[in-house]
PDB file of C-alpha atoms in Angstrom:
ATOM      1  CA  UNK A   1       6.223  -6.300  -8.146  1.00 36.00           C
ATOM      2  CA  UNK A   2       3.177  -6.538 -10.523  1.00 36.00           C
ATOM      3  CA  UNK A   3       3.871  -6.388 -14.442  1.00 36.00           C
ATOM      4  CA  UNK A   4       1.054  -6.848 -17.065  1.00 34.00           C
ATOM      5  CA  UNK A   5       1.006  -9.584 -19.452  1.00 32.00           C
ATOM      6  CA  UNK A   6       1.853  -8.291 -22.906  1.00 32.00           C
ATOM      7  CA  UNK A   7      -1.223  -9.932 -24.542  1.00 30.00           C
ATOM      8  CA  UNK A   8      -3.937  -8.558 -22.325  1.00 31.00           C
ATOM      9  CA  UNK A   9      -4.665  -5.272 -24.006  1.00 31.00           C
ATOM     10  CA  UNK A  10      -8.145  -6.393 -25.242  1.00 32.00           C
ATOM     11  CA  UNK A  11      -9.042  -7.615 -21.750  1.00 35.00           C
ATOM     12  CA  UNK A  12      -7.893  -4.131 -20.268  1.00 33.00           C
ATOM     13  CA  UNK A  13      -9.950  -2.342 -22.718  1.00 34.00           C
ATOM     14  CA  UNK A  14     -12.984  -4.349 -21.785  1.00 36.00           C
ATOM     15  CA  UNK A  15     -12.382  -3.990 -18.034  1.00 35.00           C
ATOM     16  CA  UNK A  16     -11.706  -0.177 -18.627  1.00 41.00           C
ATOM     17  CA  UNK A  17     -15.076   0.402 -20.444  1.00 42.00           C
ATOM     18  CA  UNK A  18     -16.914  -1.614 -17.900  1.00 44.00           C
ATOM     19  CA  UNK A  19     -15.456   0.629 -15.255  1.00 44.00           C
ATOM     20  CA  UNK A  20     -16.136   4.030 -17.045  1.00 41.00           C
ATOM     21  CA  UNK A  21     -19.939   2.690 -17.510  1.00 43.00           C
ATOM     22  CA  UNK A  22     -20.102   1.859 -14.280  1.00 42.00           C
ATOM     23  CA  UNK A  23     -18.530   5.064 -12.764  1.00 40.00           C
ATOM     24  CA  UNK A  24     -16.117   2.482 -10.732  1.00 45.00           C
ATOM     25  CA  UNK A  25     -17.735   3.685  -7.388  1.00 47.00           C
ATOM     26  CA  UNK A  26     -15.292   2.095  -4.789  1.00 49.00           C
ATOM     27  CA  UNK A  27     -16.469  -0.831  -2.738  1.00 46.00           C
ATOM     28  CA  UNK A  28     -13.937   0.658  -0.057  1.00 48.00           C
ATOM     29  CA  UNK A  29     -12.747   4.202   0.672  1.00 87.00           C
ATOM     30  CA  UNK A  30      -8.981   3.023   0.337  1.00 98.00           C
ATOM     31  CA  UNK A  31      -7.091   2.241  -2.796  1.00 98.00           C
ATOM     32  CA  UNK A  32      -3.382   0.662  -2.750  1.00 99.00           C
ATOM     33  CA  UNK A  33      -0.741   2.308  -5.021  1.00 99.00           C
ATOM     34  CA  UNK A  34       2.393   0.255  -5.572  1.00 98.00           C
ATOM     35  CA  UNK A  35       5.002   2.658  -6.764  1.00 98.00           C
ATOM     36  CA  UNK A  36       7.088   1.333  -9.741  1.00 97.00           C
ATOM     37  CA  UNK A  37      10.498   2.786 -11.328  1.00 97.00           C
ATOM     38  CA  UNK A  38       8.558   3.258 -14.698  1.00 97.00           C
ATOM     39  CA  UNK A  39       5.967   5.519 -12.847  1.00 98.00           C
ATOM     40  CA  UNK A  40       8.627   8.226 -13.178  1.00 98.00           C
ATOM     41  CA  UNK A  41       7.509   8.647 -17.037  1.00 97.00           C
ATOM     42  CA  UNK A  42       4.193   9.897 -15.815  1.00 98.00           C
ATOM     43  CA  UNK A  43       4.001  13.760 -16.090  1.00 98.00           C
ATOM     44  CA  UNK A  44       2.553  16.099 -13.370  1.00 98.00           C
ATOM     45  CA  UNK A  45      -0.349  16.852 -15.500  1.00 98.00           C
ATOM     46  CA  UNK A  46      -1.398  13.017 -15.999  1.00 98.00           C
ATOM     47  CA  UNK A  47      -0.726  12.541 -12.279  1.00 99.00           C
ATOM     48  CA  UNK A  48      -3.013  15.491 -11.465  1.00 98.00           C
ATOM     49  CA  UNK A  49      -5.941  13.518 -13.690  1.00 98.00           C
ATOM     50  CA  UNK A  50      -5.169  10.231 -11.860  1.00 99.00           C
ATOM     51  CA  UNK A  51      -5.489  11.660  -8.372  1.00 99.00           C
ATOM     52  CA  UNK A  52      -8.724  13.561  -9.484  1.00 98.00           C
ATOM     53  CA  UNK A  53     -10.227  10.321 -11.098  1.00 98.00           C
ATOM     54  CA  UNK A  54      -9.476   8.503  -7.816  1.00 98.00           C
ATOM     55  CA  UNK A  55     -11.257  11.153  -5.723  1.00 97.00           C
ATOM     56  CA  UNK A  56     -14.146  11.206  -8.182  1.00 96.00           C
ATOM     57  CA  UNK A  57     -14.593   7.426  -8.112  1.00 96.00           C
ATOM     58  CA  UNK A  58     -15.264   7.317  -4.447  1.00 95.00           C
ATOM     59  CA  UNK A  59     -12.136   6.927  -3.141  1.00 97.00           C
ATOM     60  CA  UNK A  60     -10.497   9.219  -0.208  1.00 96.00           C
ATOM     61  CA  UNK A  61      -7.214   7.244   1.055  1.00 98.00           C
ATOM     62  CA  UNK A  62      -4.332   5.868  -0.906  1.00 99.00           C
ATOM     63  CA  UNK A  63      -2.294   3.318   0.583  1.00 99.00           C
ATOM     64  CA  UNK A  64       1.165   3.675  -0.710  1.00 99.00           C
ATOM     65  CA  UNK A  65       2.879   0.205  -0.593  1.00 99.00           C
ATOM     66  CA  UNK A  66       6.536   1.458  -0.246  1.00 99.00           C
ATOM     67  CA  UNK A  67       8.589   4.737  -0.509  1.00 99.00           C
ATOM     68  CA  UNK A  68      11.905   2.743  -0.302  1.00 99.00           C
ATOM     69  CA  UNK A  69      12.454  -0.702  -2.281  1.00 98.00           C
ATOM     70  CA  UNK A  70      15.804  -2.207  -1.714  1.00 98.00           C
ATOM     71  CA  UNK A  71      18.182   0.633  -2.781  1.00 98.00           C
ATOM     72  CA  UNK A  72      15.554   2.434  -4.971  1.00 98.00           C
ATOM     73  CA  UNK A  73      14.448   5.537  -3.207  1.00 98.00           C
ATOM     74  CA  UNK A  74      12.260   6.793  -6.231  1.00 98.00           C
ATOM     75  CA  UNK A  75      14.005  10.087  -6.316  1.00 98.00           C
ATOM     76  CA  UNK A  76      13.679  10.746  -2.635  1.00 98.00           C
ATOM     77  CA  UNK A  77      12.214  14.073  -0.980  1.00 98.00           C
ATOM     78  CA  UNK A  78      12.424  16.019  -4.425  1.00 97.00           C
ATOM     79  CA  UNK A  79      11.732  12.954  -6.716  1.00 98.00           C
ATOM     80  CA  UNK A  80       8.537  12.033  -8.730  1.00 99.00           C
ATOM     81  CA  UNK A  81       7.087   9.853  -6.079  1.00 99.00           C
ATOM     82  CA  UNK A  82       7.100  12.608  -3.305  1.00 99.00           C
ATOM     83  CA  UNK A  83       5.854  15.275  -5.973  1.00 99.00           C
ATOM     84  CA  UNK A  84       3.068  13.136  -7.123  1.00 99.00           C
ATOM     85  CA  UNK A  85       2.048  12.294  -3.838  1.00 99.00           C
ATOM     86  CA  UNK A  86       1.902  15.919  -2.946  1.00 98.00           C
ATOM     87  CA  UNK A  87      -0.280  16.236  -5.617  1.00 99.00           C
ATOM     88  CA  UNK A  88      -2.727  13.549  -4.383  1.00 99.00           C
ATOM     89  CA  UNK A  89      -2.799  15.411  -1.056  1.00 98.00           C
ATOM     90  CA  UNK A  90      -3.803  18.550  -2.605  1.00 97.00           C
ATOM     91  CA  UNK A  91      -6.609  16.504  -4.286  1.00 96.00           C
ATOM     92  CA  UNK A  92      -7.972  15.757  -0.776  1.00 97.00           C
ATOM     93  CA  UNK A  93      -6.673  12.221  -0.725  1.00 98.00           C
ATOM     94  CA  UNK A  94      -5.323  10.901   2.668  1.00 98.00           C
ATOM     95  CA  UNK A  95      -2.067   9.244   2.521  1.00 99.00           C
ATOM     96  CA  UNK A  96      -1.025   6.019   4.366  1.00 99.00           C
ATOM     97  CA  UNK A  97       2.717   6.042   3.591  1.00 99.00           C
ATOM     98  CA  UNK A  98       4.264   2.734   2.887  1.00 99.00           C
ATOM     99  CA  UNK A  99       7.867   2.263   4.390  1.00 99.00           C
ATOM    100  CA  UNK A 100      10.967   0.060   3.254  1.00 99.00           C
ATOM    101  CA  UNK A 101      10.759  -3.088   1.714  1.00 99.00           C
ATOM    102  CA  UNK A 102      13.605  -5.702   1.097  1.00 99.00           C
ATOM    103  CA  UNK A 103      13.058  -7.245  -2.338  1.00 97.00           C
ATOM    104  CA  UNK A 104      14.505 -10.570  -1.006  1.00 98.00           C
ATOM    105  CA  UNK A 105      12.050 -10.713   2.002  1.00 98.00           C
ATOM    106  CA  UNK A 106      10.313 -13.719   1.099  1.00 96.00           C
ATOM    107  CA  UNK A 107      13.627 -15.791   0.083  1.00 96.00           C
ATOM    108  CA  UNK A 108      15.124 -14.535   3.399  1.00 98.00           C
ATOM    109  CA  UNK A 109      12.499 -15.735   5.407  1.00 97.00           C
ATOM    110  CA  UNK A 110      12.635 -19.128   3.742  1.00 95.00           C
ATOM    111  CA  UNK A 111      16.255 -19.334   4.442  1.00 97.00           C
ATOM    112  CA  UNK A 112      16.762 -18.372   8.067  1.00 97.00           C
ATOM    113  CA  UNK A 113      15.522 -20.236  11.047  1.00 95.00           C
ATOM    114  CA  UNK A 114      13.385 -19.207  13.820  1.00 94.00           C
ATOM    115  CA  UNK A 115      16.251 -18.035  15.922  1.00 91.00           C
ATOM    116  CA  UNK A 116      17.497 -15.630  12.930  1.00 97.00           C
ATOM    117  CA  UNK A 117      13.847 -14.301  12.189  1.00 98.00           C
ATOM    118  CA  UNK A 118      13.906 -11.672  15.090  1.00 98.00           C
ATOM    119  CA  UNK A 119      17.352 -10.338  14.070  1.00 98.00           C
ATOM    120  CA  UNK A 120      16.166 -10.021  10.513  1.00 99.00           C
ATOM    121  CA  UNK A 121      12.981  -8.543  11.234  1.00 98.00           C
ATOM    122  CA  UNK A 122      14.641  -6.039  13.571  1.00 98.00           C
ATOM    123  CA  UNK A 123      16.756  -5.009  11.013  1.00 98.00           C
ATOM    124  CA  UNK A 124      14.059  -4.338   8.335  1.00 99.00           C
ATOM    125  CA  UNK A 125      11.781  -2.792  10.550  1.00 99.00           C
ATOM    126  CA  UNK A 126      14.793  -0.563  11.621  1.00 99.00           C
ATOM    127  CA  UNK A 127      15.112   0.615   8.078  1.00 99.00           C
ATOM    128  CA  UNK A 128      11.323   1.285   7.927  1.00 99.00           C
ATOM    129  CA  UNK A 129      11.598   3.477  11.149  1.00 99.00           C
ATOM    130  CA  UNK A 130      14.382   5.226   9.389  1.00 99.00           C
ATOM    131  CA  UNK A 131      12.387   5.971   6.305  1.00 99.00           C
ATOM    132  CA  UNK A 132       9.338   7.173   8.306  1.00 99.00           C
ATOM    133  CA  UNK A 133      11.766   9.496   9.998  1.00 98.00           C
ATOM    134  CA  UNK A 134      13.058  10.664   6.548  1.00 98.00           C
ATOM    135  CA  UNK A 135       9.543  11.257   5.304  1.00 99.00           C
ATOM    136  CA  UNK A 136       8.691  13.232   8.215  1.00 98.00           C
ATOM    137  CA  UNK A 137      11.612  15.489   8.243  1.00 98.00           C
ATOM    138  CA  UNK A 138      12.140  16.029   4.503  1.00 98.00           C
ATOM    139  CA  UNK A 139       9.301  15.197   2.293  1.00 98.00           C
ATOM    140  CA  UNK A 140       6.691  18.020   3.537  1.00 97.00           C
ATOM    141  CA  UNK A 141       3.708  16.020   3.218  1.00 97.00           C
ATOM    142  CA  UNK A 142       0.854  15.339   5.588  1.00 97.00           C
ATOM    143  CA  UNK A 143       0.009  11.700   6.157  1.00 98.00           C
ATOM    144  CA  UNK A 144      -2.683   9.759   8.073  1.00 98.00           C
ATOM    145  CA  UNK A 145      -0.934   6.707   8.928  1.00 99.00           C
ATOM    146  CA  UNK A 146       2.067   4.332   7.955  1.00 99.00           C
ATOM    147  CA  UNK A 147       2.259   0.967   6.242  1.00 99.00           C
ATOM    148  CA  UNK A 148       4.786  -1.614   6.615  1.00 99.00           C
ATOM    149  CA  UNK A 149       5.010  -3.442   3.164  1.00 98.00           C
ATOM    150  CA  UNK A 150       6.415  -6.798   4.820  1.00 98.00           C
ATOM    151  CA  UNK A 151       3.484  -8.994   4.182  1.00 98.00           C
ATOM    152  CA  UNK A 152       2.401 -11.511   6.856  1.00 99.00           C
ATOM    153  CA  UNK A 153       1.380 -14.898   5.736  1.00 98.00           C
ATOM    154  CA  UNK A 154       0.816 -18.442   7.316  1.00 97.00           C
ATOM    155  CA  UNK A 155       3.550 -20.127   5.177  1.00 96.00           C
ATOM    156  CA  UNK A 156       6.578 -18.141   6.462  1.00 97.00           C
ATOM    157  CA  UNK A 157       4.873 -17.575   9.971  1.00 98.00           C
ATOM    158  CA  UNK A 158       3.063 -21.004  10.259  1.00 98.00           C
ATOM    159  CA  UNK A 159       5.202 -21.611  13.354  1.00 97.00           C
ATOM    160  CA  UNK A 160       3.708 -19.919  16.508  1.00 98.00           C
ATOM    161  CA  UNK A 161       7.068 -18.834  17.748  1.00 98.00           C
ATOM    162  CA  UNK A 162       7.430 -16.776  14.226  1.00 98.00           C
ATOM    163  CA  UNK A 163       4.036 -15.098  14.811  1.00 98.00           C
ATOM    164  CA  UNK A 164       5.170 -14.257  18.448  1.00 98.00           C
ATOM    165  CA  UNK A 165       8.341 -12.743  16.832  1.00 98.00           C
ATOM    166  CA  UNK A 166       6.614 -10.473  14.075  1.00 98.00           C
ATOM    167  CA  UNK A 167       3.770  -9.435  16.627  1.00 98.00           C
ATOM    168  CA  UNK A 168       6.552  -8.250  19.207  1.00 98.00           C
ATOM    169  CA  UNK A 169       8.627  -6.494  16.428  1.00 98.00           C
ATOM    170  CA  UNK A 170       5.763  -4.625  14.929  1.00 99.00           C
ATOM    171  CA  UNK A 171       4.595  -3.769  18.250  1.00 98.00           C
ATOM    172  CA  UNK A 172       7.767  -2.242  18.819  1.00 98.00           C
ATOM    173  CA  UNK A 173       7.733  -0.188  15.622  1.00 99.00           C
ATOM    174  CA  UNK A 174       4.134   0.785  16.138  1.00 98.00           C
ATOM    175  CA  UNK A 175       5.196   2.340  19.583  1.00 98.00           C
ATOM    176  CA  UNK A 176       7.778   4.643  17.891  1.00 98.00           C
ATOM    177  CA  UNK A 177       5.900   6.002  15.247  1.00 98.00           C
ATOM    178  CA  UNK A 178       3.572   9.058  15.723  1.00 96.00           C
ATOM    179  CA  UNK A 179       0.655   7.909  13.357  1.00 98.00           C
ATOM    180  CA  UNK A 180      -1.123   4.516  13.059  1.00 98.00           C
ATOM    181  CA  UNK A 181       0.586   1.577  11.705  1.00 99.00           C
ATOM    182  CA  UNK A 182      -0.976  -0.718   8.830  1.00 99.00           C
ATOM    183  CA  UNK A 183       0.088  -4.111   7.478  1.00 99.00           C
ATOM    184  CA  UNK A 184      -1.321  -6.592   5.293  1.00 99.00           C
ATOM    185  CA  UNK A 185      -1.565 -10.421   5.115  1.00 99.00           C
ATOM    186  CA  UNK A 186      -2.664 -13.251   2.955  1.00 98.00           C
ATOM    187  CA  UNK A 187      -3.379 -16.836   3.689  1.00 98.00           C
ATOM    188  CA  UNK A 188      -1.997 -19.923   2.150  1.00 96.00           C
ATOM    189  CA  UNK A 189      -4.079 -22.354   3.932  1.00 97.00           C
ATOM    190  CA  UNK A 190      -1.476 -23.474   6.427  1.00 98.00           C
ATOM    191  CA  UNK A 191      -3.207 -22.279   9.472  1.00 98.00           C
ATOM    192  CA  UNK A 192      -6.936 -22.991  10.052  1.00 98.00           C
ATOM    193  CA  UNK A 193      -9.195 -20.155   9.336  1.00 98.00           C
ATOM    194  CA  UNK A 194      -9.741 -19.727  12.992  1.00 98.00           C
ATOM    195  CA  UNK A 195      -6.263 -19.762  13.776  1.00 99.00           C
ATOM    196  CA  UNK A 196      -5.302 -17.262  11.120  1.00 99.00           C
ATOM    197  CA  UNK A 197      -8.061 -14.925  12.327  1.00 99.00           C
ATOM    198  CA  UNK A 198      -6.980 -15.315  15.824  1.00 99.00           C
ATOM    199  CA  UNK A 199      -3.247 -14.042  14.764  1.00 99.00           C
ATOM    200  CA  UNK A 200      -4.564 -11.253  12.617  1.00 99.00           C
ATOM    201  CA  UNK A 201      -7.188 -10.341  15.470  1.00 98.00           C
ATOM    202  CA  UNK A 202      -4.167 -10.099  18.083  1.00 98.00           C
ATOM    203  CA  UNK A 203      -2.509  -7.721  15.918  1.00 98.00           C
ATOM    204  CA  UNK A 204      -5.384  -5.588  15.769  1.00 97.00           C
ATOM    205  CA  UNK A 205      -6.176  -5.347  19.405  1.00 95.00           C
ATOM    206  CA  UNK A 206      -2.641  -3.997  19.808  1.00 96.00           C
ATOM    207  CA  UNK A 207      -3.702  -0.957  17.621  1.00 97.00           C
ATOM    208  CA  UNK A 208      -2.122  -2.077  14.558  1.00 98.00           C
ATOM    209  CA  UNK A 209      -4.425  -1.978  11.428  1.00 98.00           C
ATOM    210  CA  UNK A 210      -4.528  -5.163   9.454  1.00 99.00           C
ATOM    211  CA  UNK A 211      -5.631  -5.605   6.053  1.00 98.00           C
ATOM    212  CA  UNK A 212      -6.217  -9.406   4.801  1.00 98.00           C
ATOM    213  CA  UNK A 213      -5.897  -9.869   1.087  1.00 97.00           C
ATOM    214  CA  UNK A 214      -8.900 -11.572  -0.405  1.00 96.00           C
ATOM    215  CA  UNK A 215      -6.814 -13.786  -2.704  1.00 95.00           C
ATOM    216  CA  UNK A 216      -9.112 -13.436  -5.513  1.00 94.00           C
ATOM    217  CA  UNK A 217      -6.268 -12.140  -7.778  1.00 94.00           C
ATOM    218  CA  UNK A 218      -3.609 -14.760  -7.112  1.00 91.00           C
ATOM    219  CA  UNK A 219      -6.278 -17.538  -6.621  1.00 93.00           C
ATOM    220  CA  UNK A 220      -3.957 -19.553  -4.379  1.00 91.00           C
ATOM    221  CA  UNK A 221      -6.874 -21.090  -2.631  1.00 96.00           C
ATOM    222  CA  UNK A 222     -10.357 -22.199  -3.967  1.00 95.00           C
ATOM    223  CA  UNK A 223     -13.217 -19.596  -4.017  1.00 94.00           C
ATOM    224  CA  UNK A 224     -14.907 -21.506  -1.177  1.00 95.00           C
ATOM    225  CA  UNK A 225     -11.702 -21.840   1.019  1.00 96.00           C
ATOM    226  CA  UNK A 226     -10.889 -18.005   0.557  1.00 96.00           C
ATOM    227  CA  UNK A 227     -14.491 -17.256   1.470  1.00 94.00           C
ATOM    228  CA  UNK A 228     -14.175 -19.345   4.636  1.00 96.00           C
ATOM    229  CA  UNK A 229     -10.805 -17.509   5.569  1.00 97.00           C
ATOM    230  CA  UNK A 230     -12.663 -14.102   5.089  1.00 96.00           C
ATOM    231  CA  UNK A 231     -15.663 -15.014   7.035  1.00 95.00           C
ATOM    232  CA  UNK A 232     -13.613 -16.125  10.229  1.00 97.00           C
ATOM    233  CA  UNK A 233     -12.061 -12.742  10.257  1.00 97.00           C
ATOM    234  CA  UNK A 234     -13.154 -10.100  13.055  1.00 97.00           C
ATOM    235  CA  UNK A 235     -14.954  -7.197  11.476  1.00 96.00           C
ATOM    236  CA  UNK A 236     -12.454  -4.818  12.278  1.00 96.00           C
ATOM    237  CA  UNK A 237      -9.800  -6.439   9.979  1.00 98.00           C
ATOM    238  CA  UNK A 238      -9.842  -4.583   6.657  1.00 97.00           C
ATOM    239  CA  UNK A 239     -10.093  -6.754   3.366  1.00 97.00           C
ATOM    240  CA  UNK A 240      -8.192  -6.017   0.403  1.00 97.00           C
ATOM    241  CA  UNK A 241     -10.264  -6.666  -2.817  1.00 96.00           C
ATOM    242  CA  UNK A 242      -7.956  -7.645  -5.553  1.00 96.00           C
ATOM    243  CA  UNK A 243      -8.657  -6.031  -8.724  1.00 96.00           C
ATOM    244  CA  UNK A 244      -6.470  -8.120 -10.983  1.00 95.00           C
ATOM    245  CA  UNK A 245      -6.169 -11.829 -11.938  1.00 94.00           C
ATOM    246  CA  UNK A 246      -2.803 -13.418 -11.920  1.00 92.00           C
ATOM    247  CA  UNK A 247      -1.493 -14.731 -15.548  1.00 92.00           C
ATOM    248  CA  UNK A 248       2.000 -15.933 -14.682  1.00 88.00           C
ATOM    249  CA  UNK A 249       2.790 -19.525 -13.556  1.00 87.00           C
ATOM    250  CA  UNK A 250       4.113 -20.183 -10.160  1.00 79.00           C
ATOM    251  CA  UNK A 251       7.795 -19.925 -10.485  1.00 80.00           C
ATOM    252  CA  UNK A 252       7.658 -17.151 -13.194  1.00 85.00           C
ATOM    253  CA  UNK A 253       7.812 -13.343 -12.635  1.00 83.00           C
ATOM    254  CA  UNK A 254       4.479 -12.042 -11.597  1.00 81.00           C
ATOM    255  CA  UNK A 255       2.177 -10.972 -14.547  1.00 86.00           C
ATOM    256  CA  UNK A 256      -1.527  -9.836 -14.131  1.00 88.00           C
ATOM    257  CA  UNK A 257      -4.192  -8.303 -15.925  1.00 92.00           C
ATOM    258  CA  UNK A 258      -7.053  -5.954 -14.600  1.00 93.00           C
ATOM    259  CA  UNK A 259     -10.309  -7.804 -13.198  1.00 94.00           C
ATOM    260  CA  UNK A 260     -13.495  -6.730 -11.469  1.00 92.00           C
ATOM    261  CA  UNK A 261     -12.853  -7.133  -7.751  1.00 90.00           C
ATOM    262  CA  UNK A 262     -15.288  -9.456  -6.091  1.00 83.00           C
ATOM    263  CA  UNK A 263     -16.881  -7.852  -2.834  1.00 78.00           C
ATOM    264  CA  UNK A 264     -19.263 -10.623  -2.108  1.00 74.00           C
ATOM    265  CA  UNK A 265     -17.416 -12.020   1.000  1.00 69.00           C
ATOM    266  CA  UNK A 266     -17.120  -8.494   2.389  1.00 79.00           C
ATOM    267  CA  UNK A 267     -19.754  -7.708   4.929  1.00 83.00           C
ATOM    268  CA  UNK A 268     -18.843  -5.911   8.151  1.00 93.00           C
ATOM    269  CA  UNK A 269     -15.267  -5.245   7.327  1.00 95.00           C
ATOM    270  CA  UNK A 270     -13.770  -1.996   6.153  1.00 95.00           C
ATOM    271  CA  UNK A 271     -12.414  -2.625   2.417  1.00 94.00           C
ATOM    272  CA  UNK A 272      -9.808  -1.461   0.080  1.00 97.00           C
ATOM    273  CA  UNK A 273      -8.898  -2.101  -3.529  1.00 97.00           C
ATOM    274  CA  UNK A 274      -5.857  -3.065  -4.984  1.00 97.00           C
ATOM    275  CA  UNK A 275      -4.722  -1.353  -7.057  1.00 96.00           C
ATOM    276  CA  UNK A 276      -4.340   1.759  -8.758  1.00 98.00           C
ATOM    277  CA  UNK A 277      -2.699   0.389 -11.625  1.00 96.00           C
ATOM    278  CA  UNK A 278      -5.776  -1.609 -12.504  1.00 96.00           C
ATOM    279  CA  UNK A 279      -8.221   0.995 -12.626  1.00 97.00           C
ATOM    280  CA  UNK A 280      -9.561   2.441 -15.630  1.00 94.00           C
ATOM    281  CA  UNK A 281      -7.845   5.748 -14.737  1.00 97.00           C
ATOM    282  CA  UNK A 282      -4.703   3.890 -14.231  1.00 97.00           C
ATOM    283  CA  UNK A 283      -4.155   2.981 -17.749  1.00 95.00           C
ATOM    284  CA  UNK A 284      -1.208   5.407 -18.018  1.00 97.00           C
ATOM    285  CA  UNK A 285       0.673   3.647 -15.363  1.00 97.00           C
ATOM    286  CA  UNK A 286      -0.071   0.221 -17.320  1.00 94.00           C
ATOM    287  CA  UNK A 287       1.234   1.683 -20.351  1.00 94.00           C
ATOM    288  CA  UNK A 288       4.577   3.357 -18.758  1.00 95.00           C
ATOM    289  CA  UNK A 289       5.413  -0.176 -17.281  1.00 91.00           C
ATOM    290  CA  UNK A 290       4.921  -1.845 -20.572  1.00 88.00           C
ATOM    291  CA  UNK A 291       7.057   0.673 -22.612  1.00 90.00           C
ATOM    292  CA  UNK A 292       9.774   1.389 -20.140  1.00 83.00           C
ATOM    293  CA  UNK A 293      10.214  -1.407 -18.119  1.00 72.00           C
ATOM    294  CA  UNK A 294      13.750  -3.157 -18.282  1.00 65.00           C
ATOM    295  CA  UNK A 295      14.407  -6.670 -17.624  1.00 51.00           C
ATOM    296  CA  UNK A 296      16.749  -6.065 -14.601  1.00 46.00           C
ATOM    297  CA  UNK A 297      14.053  -3.619 -12.864  1.00 47.00           C
ATOM    298  CA  UNK A 298      11.421  -6.034 -13.932  1.00 42.00           C
ATOM    299  CA  UNK A 299      13.413  -9.051 -12.360  1.00 38.00           C
ATOM    300  CA  UNK A 300      13.981  -7.148  -9.178  1.00 39.00           C
ATOM    301  CA  UNK A 301      10.594  -5.819  -8.591  1.00 42.00           C
ATOM    302  CA  UNK A 302       8.750  -9.146  -9.436  1.00 38.00           C
ATOM    303  CA  UNK A 303      10.487 -10.534  -6.551  1.00 36.00           C
ATOM    304  CA  UNK A 304       7.612  -9.372  -4.250  1.00 43.00           C
ATOM    305  CA  UNK A 305       4.232 -10.512  -4.464  1.00 46.00           C
ATOM    306  CA  UNK A 306       1.543  -7.996  -5.059  1.00 41.00           C
TER     307      UNK A 306
END
C-alpha cells in the first residue's frame, strides 16, 4: 500500500500547482483509487469535492483497487468506502470495483511451488467471487466491471506452467461474474517483451481486460526497457500511467511522491492513471494518510505494491 514520504511536501505542492495550472486533463479516462484505512477520515463533503474534481479533470471511470484487504472490509455495505463510491456514482463516474486482496500475496507466491499455485489462486479468487456477490447483493451500487487486485508479473509467473494456471483460474472467475473482469500486470524483465506481450494478449483474447503498468513510478526497469515492453503490447492492452515516483528503498516500506505521468509511450492503447491520491485534488487523502496512519496499518498495507 502506498504511503507518502514525510519529506515531500514541497514536491507535492509544486506538482499540485502544475496540475492546477494545466487543468490536469487526463491522458486516459480511467483513474485508479487504492483505498486505505486512513481515508475513513475524509468527510462526505470532501469526498463530494474529490469526485467532482475527478469528473471536471476529464476522468469518467474510477477503478477501485480493492474493497476487501485481508480482514479489512472498510466498513462493509454501510461503511465509508461504500458511501463514498455511491457519491462517485452520483457524480456520473463509472465504477470498476476491486475485489479481495491478500496482503501476503507476493510472499505466498514466492513460498509455494507450481503444484501449490493452483490451490492458492483458487482460494483467493474464490474470496473475490464472494466479495463480488456481497457487493452485488448488499452495497446497492451500479458498477461497470470487476477488478482482481492480484497483480500479474513475470517474476512470480516466469514459468509457463504458472502462467497457464493463472490464465485458467482467471478465466473461471470471469465466467462466473456478471460484468467484465479487469486485471493489471507489470514487468520485471524476466520474460522477453514479446513473451510478456503474448501472455497479456492471450488473457485479453478471452475477454479479460488487461492493464499493463508503465513502471515509470517504481522504475524497476530502465526507461528504454520500459518503452520496449510497452511498444510490444497489443493495442487493446490498457496502459497504467504511474503518477508517482518511488522514494523508498528496495526492502523498505513503500513510499512515493506525486509526479507527472509519462504518456510518451502510449500510442494506440487505452490509458488509465494511478492514482487518485497523487492528483492535485487528492491532497486531502495524502494528508489523512500522513496524519492518521498507524505503524501496524502501514506495515500491513505496505506489503502490497502500488
